[in-house]
Amino acid sequence: MTPLPDCFCPVDGTRVPMGSLAWCCPVCRGPLDLDFAPTPASLKSLAGRVNSLWRYAECLPLSSPSVSLGEGRTPLVPLKNGVSAKLDFLMPTLSFKDRGAVLLAELALRLRPGRVVADSSGNAGTAVAAYCARAQLPCTVYVPDGTSAKKLEQIGAHGARLEVVPGDREAAARAAREAADEDGTFYASHVFNPYFLHGTKTYVHEVWEDLGGRLPDVIVVPVGNGTLLLGASLAIAELHAAGMIDRRPALYAVQSAAVAPLAHAWHEGADELVGVTPAAPTFAEGIAIPRPPRARQILRTVRESGGTFLTVTEDQLRHAQRDLASQGLYVESTGVACWAAVREGALGARTAVVPLCGAGLKTGLARS
């Protein structure tokens, strides 16, 4: 079995041996990154490989999966105005979070914890619960009040223990982190654990392969905790360093106007969050994160890519969801945020890919 790479803190450089169950920097308690710089396989060599995200084995910090459900390789379909959609709502648990959750479950199998805990507004918890069930690992998922009943049902169906926490998304995260500090606990955090990012980056590897070895001018991603955006940046850097793309696409980050701490900081020209206010109700519940732990990293990544932040209103989310449904794509209200931001031609003549991150059956139609 290939040795696990170490983690390190991107803020102060503290190293954390990945053989441990440590989930954050022991000095600043911040998220970790992975000391891992792979070289992607050539486009030609991918032919005939397994039809899942594990086809990009050279770029993954874990190999020989035992809990795979065939995740990845979702369709890329054209919409309009040069924009194509990646249908990640067709994953095994009906959201893109499967990309990272499968790596967390694989890692937990190697570390052999007494239990696994996670926190989520729904989709990440569902994905972790499903892959823990596949791996036969005991799992507890902390969710905030107001989480979609359909998502709660899905988490429970996989056999996970549900802990509904009074308060908002941050309250659920605090409860999970307290549990994560207990001995023998693996924190399957899609925010703090860098293995999750190395799973989400396969989204861009797939786009690159589907477009014949190139990427669009712009990659548009919804941002709450920023896991898809940061994963996308990892893949872009890997492909560029290997000479497999000659330019890096701009990253456009989309937030709900009701909960847009990163967009606010961006427009203030700040390097970190500024004057954060409590979350307001929004149809885009999955990205309603008022204080993302990787905020500084997200802002820097968007800036270095030449991208920007966009925000969408509740009306735009509602109309975008119905627009996609009229084209045969029933997507949850968070998952339509990127299409809401660009569907009226906001990108001009540039090509772009947007993710449709979660299935509409998880939340139903957004209603005024």
XYZ file of N, CA, C and O in Angstrom, residues 99-169:
284
model
N -17.450 12.927 -4.878
C -16.057 12.970 -5.337
C -15.079 13.028 -4.158
O -14.029 12.379 -4.173
N -15.413 13.826 -3.164
C -14.533 13.931 -2.010
C -14.822 12.894 -0.945
O -13.905 12.399 -0.281
N -16.100 12.531 -0.783
C -16.479 11.602 0.282
C -15.844 10.239 0.093
O -15.467 9.584 1.075
N -15.698 9.790 -1.150
C -15.097 8.476 -1.355
C -13.642 8.455 -0.901
O -13.171 7.464 -0.332
N -12.919 9.564 -1.075
C -11.543 9.611 -0.591
C -11.484 9.658 0.933
O -10.589 9.050 1.545
N -12.420 10.364 1.553
C -12.449 10.389 3.009
C -12.721 8.994 3.571
O -12.100 8.577 4.562
N -13.637 8.259 2.966
C -13.938 6.911 3.440
C -12.745 5.980 3.244
O -12.429 5.153 4.109
N -12.070 6.113 2.097
C -10.870 5.301 1.856
C -9.791 5.611 2.887
O -9.116 4.712 3.403
N -9.619 6.899 3.191
C -8.622 7.284 4.182
C -8.992 6.734 5.560
O -8.135 6.211 6.283
N -10.261 6.829 5.924
C -10.701 6.316 7.223
C -10.449 4.819 7.340
O -10.047 4.326 8.408
N -10.644 4.085 6.263
C -10.376 2.649 6.292
C -8.923 2.364 6.639
O -8.613 1.411 7.363
N -8.020 3.192 6.123
C -6.596 2.992 6.381
C -6.212 3.396 7.810
O -5.325 2.813 8.408
N -6.902 4.405 8.352
C -6.581 4.893 9.694
C -7.301 4.104 10.794
O -6.918 4.202 11.955
N -8.348 3.381 10.443
C -9.090 2.506 11.361
C -9.549 3.220 12.646
O -9.160 2.848 13.750
N -10.367 4.250 12.511
C -10.872 4.951 13.702
C -11.984 4.162 14.378
O -12.558 3.230 13.791
N -12.319 4.587 15.603
C -13.452 3.979 16.288
C -14.777 4.430 15.703
O -15.766 3.695 15.726
N -14.803 5.654 15.195
C -16.016 6.172 14.560
C -15.647 7.313 13.628
O -14.550 7.876 13.698
N -16.599 7.656 12.762
C -16.461 8.766 11.822
C -17.532 9.787 12.142
O -18.693 9.435 12.398
N -17.168 11.070 12.148
C -18.157 12.133 12.307
C -18.026 13.117 11.146
O -16.948 13.261 10.550
N -19.130 13.759 10.823
C -19.147 14.764 9.755
C -20.191 15.807 10.105
O -21.084 15.563 10.932
N -20.077 16.981 9.487
C -21.117 18.000 9.608
C -21.489 18.462 8.216
O -20.668 18.449 7.299
N -22.731 18.887 8.051
C -23.207 19.151 6.694
C -24.546 19.866 6.738
O -25.293 19.781 7.716
N -24.854 20.565 5.639
C -26.211 21.073 5.442
C -27.035 20.069 4.657
O -28.182 20.331 4.311
N -26.442 18.919 4.350
C -27.208 17.864 3.680
C -26.408 16.993 2.740
O -26.232 15.793 2.961
N -25.877 17.563 1.651
C -25.272 16.733 0.619
C -23.969 16.068 1.047
O -23.736 14.889 0.762
N -23.082 16.817 1.723
C -21.831 16.206 2.168
C -22.104 15.119 3.192
O -21.474 14.044 3.162
N -23.051 15.368 4.097
C -23.393 14.367 5.088
C -23.965 13.110 4.452
O -23.668 11.987 4.878
N -24.786 13.294 3.440
C -25.332 12.149 2.723
C -24.227 11.334 2.069
O -24.209 10.101 2.148
N -23.297 12.030 1.415
C -22.210 11.337 0.727
C -21.321 10.587 1.713
O -20.958 9.429 1.501
N -20.963 11.241 2.823
C -20.126 10.577 3.829
C -20.870 9.379 4.412
O -20.288 8.294 4.595
N -22.158 9.538 4.695
C -22.941 8.425 5.240
C -22.969 7.241 4.279
O -22.827 6.080 4.687
N -23.140 7.516 2.997
C -23.207 6.443 2.005
C -21.883 5.697 1.894
O -21.851 4.451 1.870
N -20.786 6.435 1.831
C -19.494 5.764 1.653
C -19.025 5.103 2.944
O -18.315 4.090 2.903
N -19.430 5.624 4.089
C -19.154 4.918 5.338
C -19.955 3.617 5.403
O -19.464 2.595 5.902
N -21.191 3.652 4.915
C -21.979 2.419 4.857
C -21.287 1.395 3.968
O -21.190 0.210 4.305
N -20.793 1.860 2.827
C -20.090 0.976 1.900
C -18.843 0.378 2.556
O -18.505 -0.787 2.330
N -18.172 1.192 3.376
C -16.941 0.762 4.043
C -17.199 0.093 5.389
O -16.260 -0.349 6.048
N -18.472 0.031 5.799
C -18.877 -0.550 7.083
C -18.184 0.156 8.248
O -17.644 -0.471 9.156
N -18.227 1.494 8.194
C -17.674 2.337 9.244
C -18.817 3.032 9.976
O -19.714 3.584 9.336
N -18.805 3.037 11.314
C -19.852 3.757 12.061
C -19.732 5.260 11.832
O -18.640 5.815 11.857
N -20.856 5.913 11.603
C -20.834 7.313 11.177
C -21.915 8.114 11.890
O -23.054 7.653 12.041
N -21.555 9.315 12.324
C -22.508 10.270 12.887
C -22.425 11.558 12.082
O -21.323 12.058 11.819
N -23.568 12.091 11.674
C -23.611 13.316 10.877
C -24.366 14.399 11.648
O -25.518 14.188 12.065
N -23.726 15.549 11.836
C -24.318 16.698 12.507
C -24.887 17.649 11.452
O -24.174 18.056 10.525
N -26.151 17.983 11.584
C -26.813 18.866 10.626
C -27.542 19.971 11.390
O -27.960 19.776 12.531
N -27.717 21.132 10.774
C -28.432 22.220 11.442
C -29.942 22.080 11.326
O -30.457 21.364 10.459
N -30.640 22.763 12.225
C -32.094 22.906 12.084
C -32.422 23.397 10.679
O -31.698 24.215 10.102
N -33.517 22.913 10.128
C -33.957 23.410 8.837
C -33.382 22.670 7.653
O -33.705 23.002 6.505
N -32.539 21.669 7.893
C -32.015 20.864 6.784
C -33.172 20.158 6.076
O -34.119 19.689 6.720
N -33.091 20.093 4.763
C -34.145 19.470 3.966
C -34.513 18.090 4.510
O -33.653 17.247 4.773
N -35.809 17.850 4.685
C -36.279 16.563 5.199
C -35.855 15.413 4.295
O -35.570 14.303 4.766
N -35.794 15.672 3.010
C -35.399 14.609 2.083
C -33.928 14.252 2.249
O -33.537 13.085 2.122
N -33.101 15.249 2.550
C -31.686 14.967 2.803
C -31.519 14.212 4.120
O -30.696 13.288 4.212
N -32.285 14.578 5.134
C -32.225 13.856 6.405
C -32.636 12.396 6.213
O -32.007 11.483 6.770
N -33.655 12.183 5.428
C -34.109 10.820 5.157
C -33.015 10.013 4.458
O -32.774 8.842 4.784
N -32.340 10.647 3.516
C -31.291 9.959 2.767
C -30.116 9.598 3.684
O -29.582 8.488 3.624
N -29.709 10.523 4.550
C -28.614 10.254 5.479
C -28.978 9.080 6.395
O -28.200 8.141 6.583
N -30.173 9.124 6.961
C -30.597 8.060 7.857
C -30.723 6.713 7.168
O -30.435 5.669 7.761
N -31.152 6.729 5.917
C -31.308 5.476 5.176
C -29.989 4.733 5.019
O -29.963 3.499 4.947
N -28.885 5.483 4.997
C -27.566 4.847 4.878
C -27.054 4.315 6.214
O -25.948 3.769 6.279
N -27.836 4.497 7.274
C -27.470 3.924 8.557
C -26.670 4.838 9.460
O -26.225 4.428 10.539
N -26.472 6.095 9.052
C -25.730 7.027 9.889
C -26.604 7.511 11.041
O -27.828 7.627 10.912
N -25.959 7.826 12.144
C -26.649 8.447 13.265
C -26.772 9.938 12.979
O -25.791 10.595 12.657
N -27.973 10.479 13.108
C -28.222 11.892 12.835
C -28.249 12.686 14.130
O -28.917 12.303 15.091
N -27.510 13.782 14.152
C -27.553 14.717 15.264
C -28.011 16.067 14.716
O -27.260 16.754 14.019
N -29.275 16.431 14.958
C -29.813 17.712 14.490
C -29.481 18.769 15.542
O -29.918 18.674 16.692
N -28.701 19.763 15.157
C -28.167 20.757 16.085
C -29.005 22.030 16.017
O -29.205 22.580 14.927
N -29.509 22.527 17.144
C -30.227 23.809 17.117
C -29.303 24.912 16.602
O -28.138 24.993 16.978
N -29.843 25.742 15.714
C -29.033 26.827 15.174
C -28.708 26.634 13.708
O -29.342 25.848 13.007
N -27.690 27.361 13.266
C -27.367 27.386 11.839
C -26.271 26.387 11.481
O -25.883 25.529 12.281
N -25.797 26.523 10.245
C -24.770 25.614 9.734
C -23.507 25.656 10.584
O -22.852 24.616 10.806
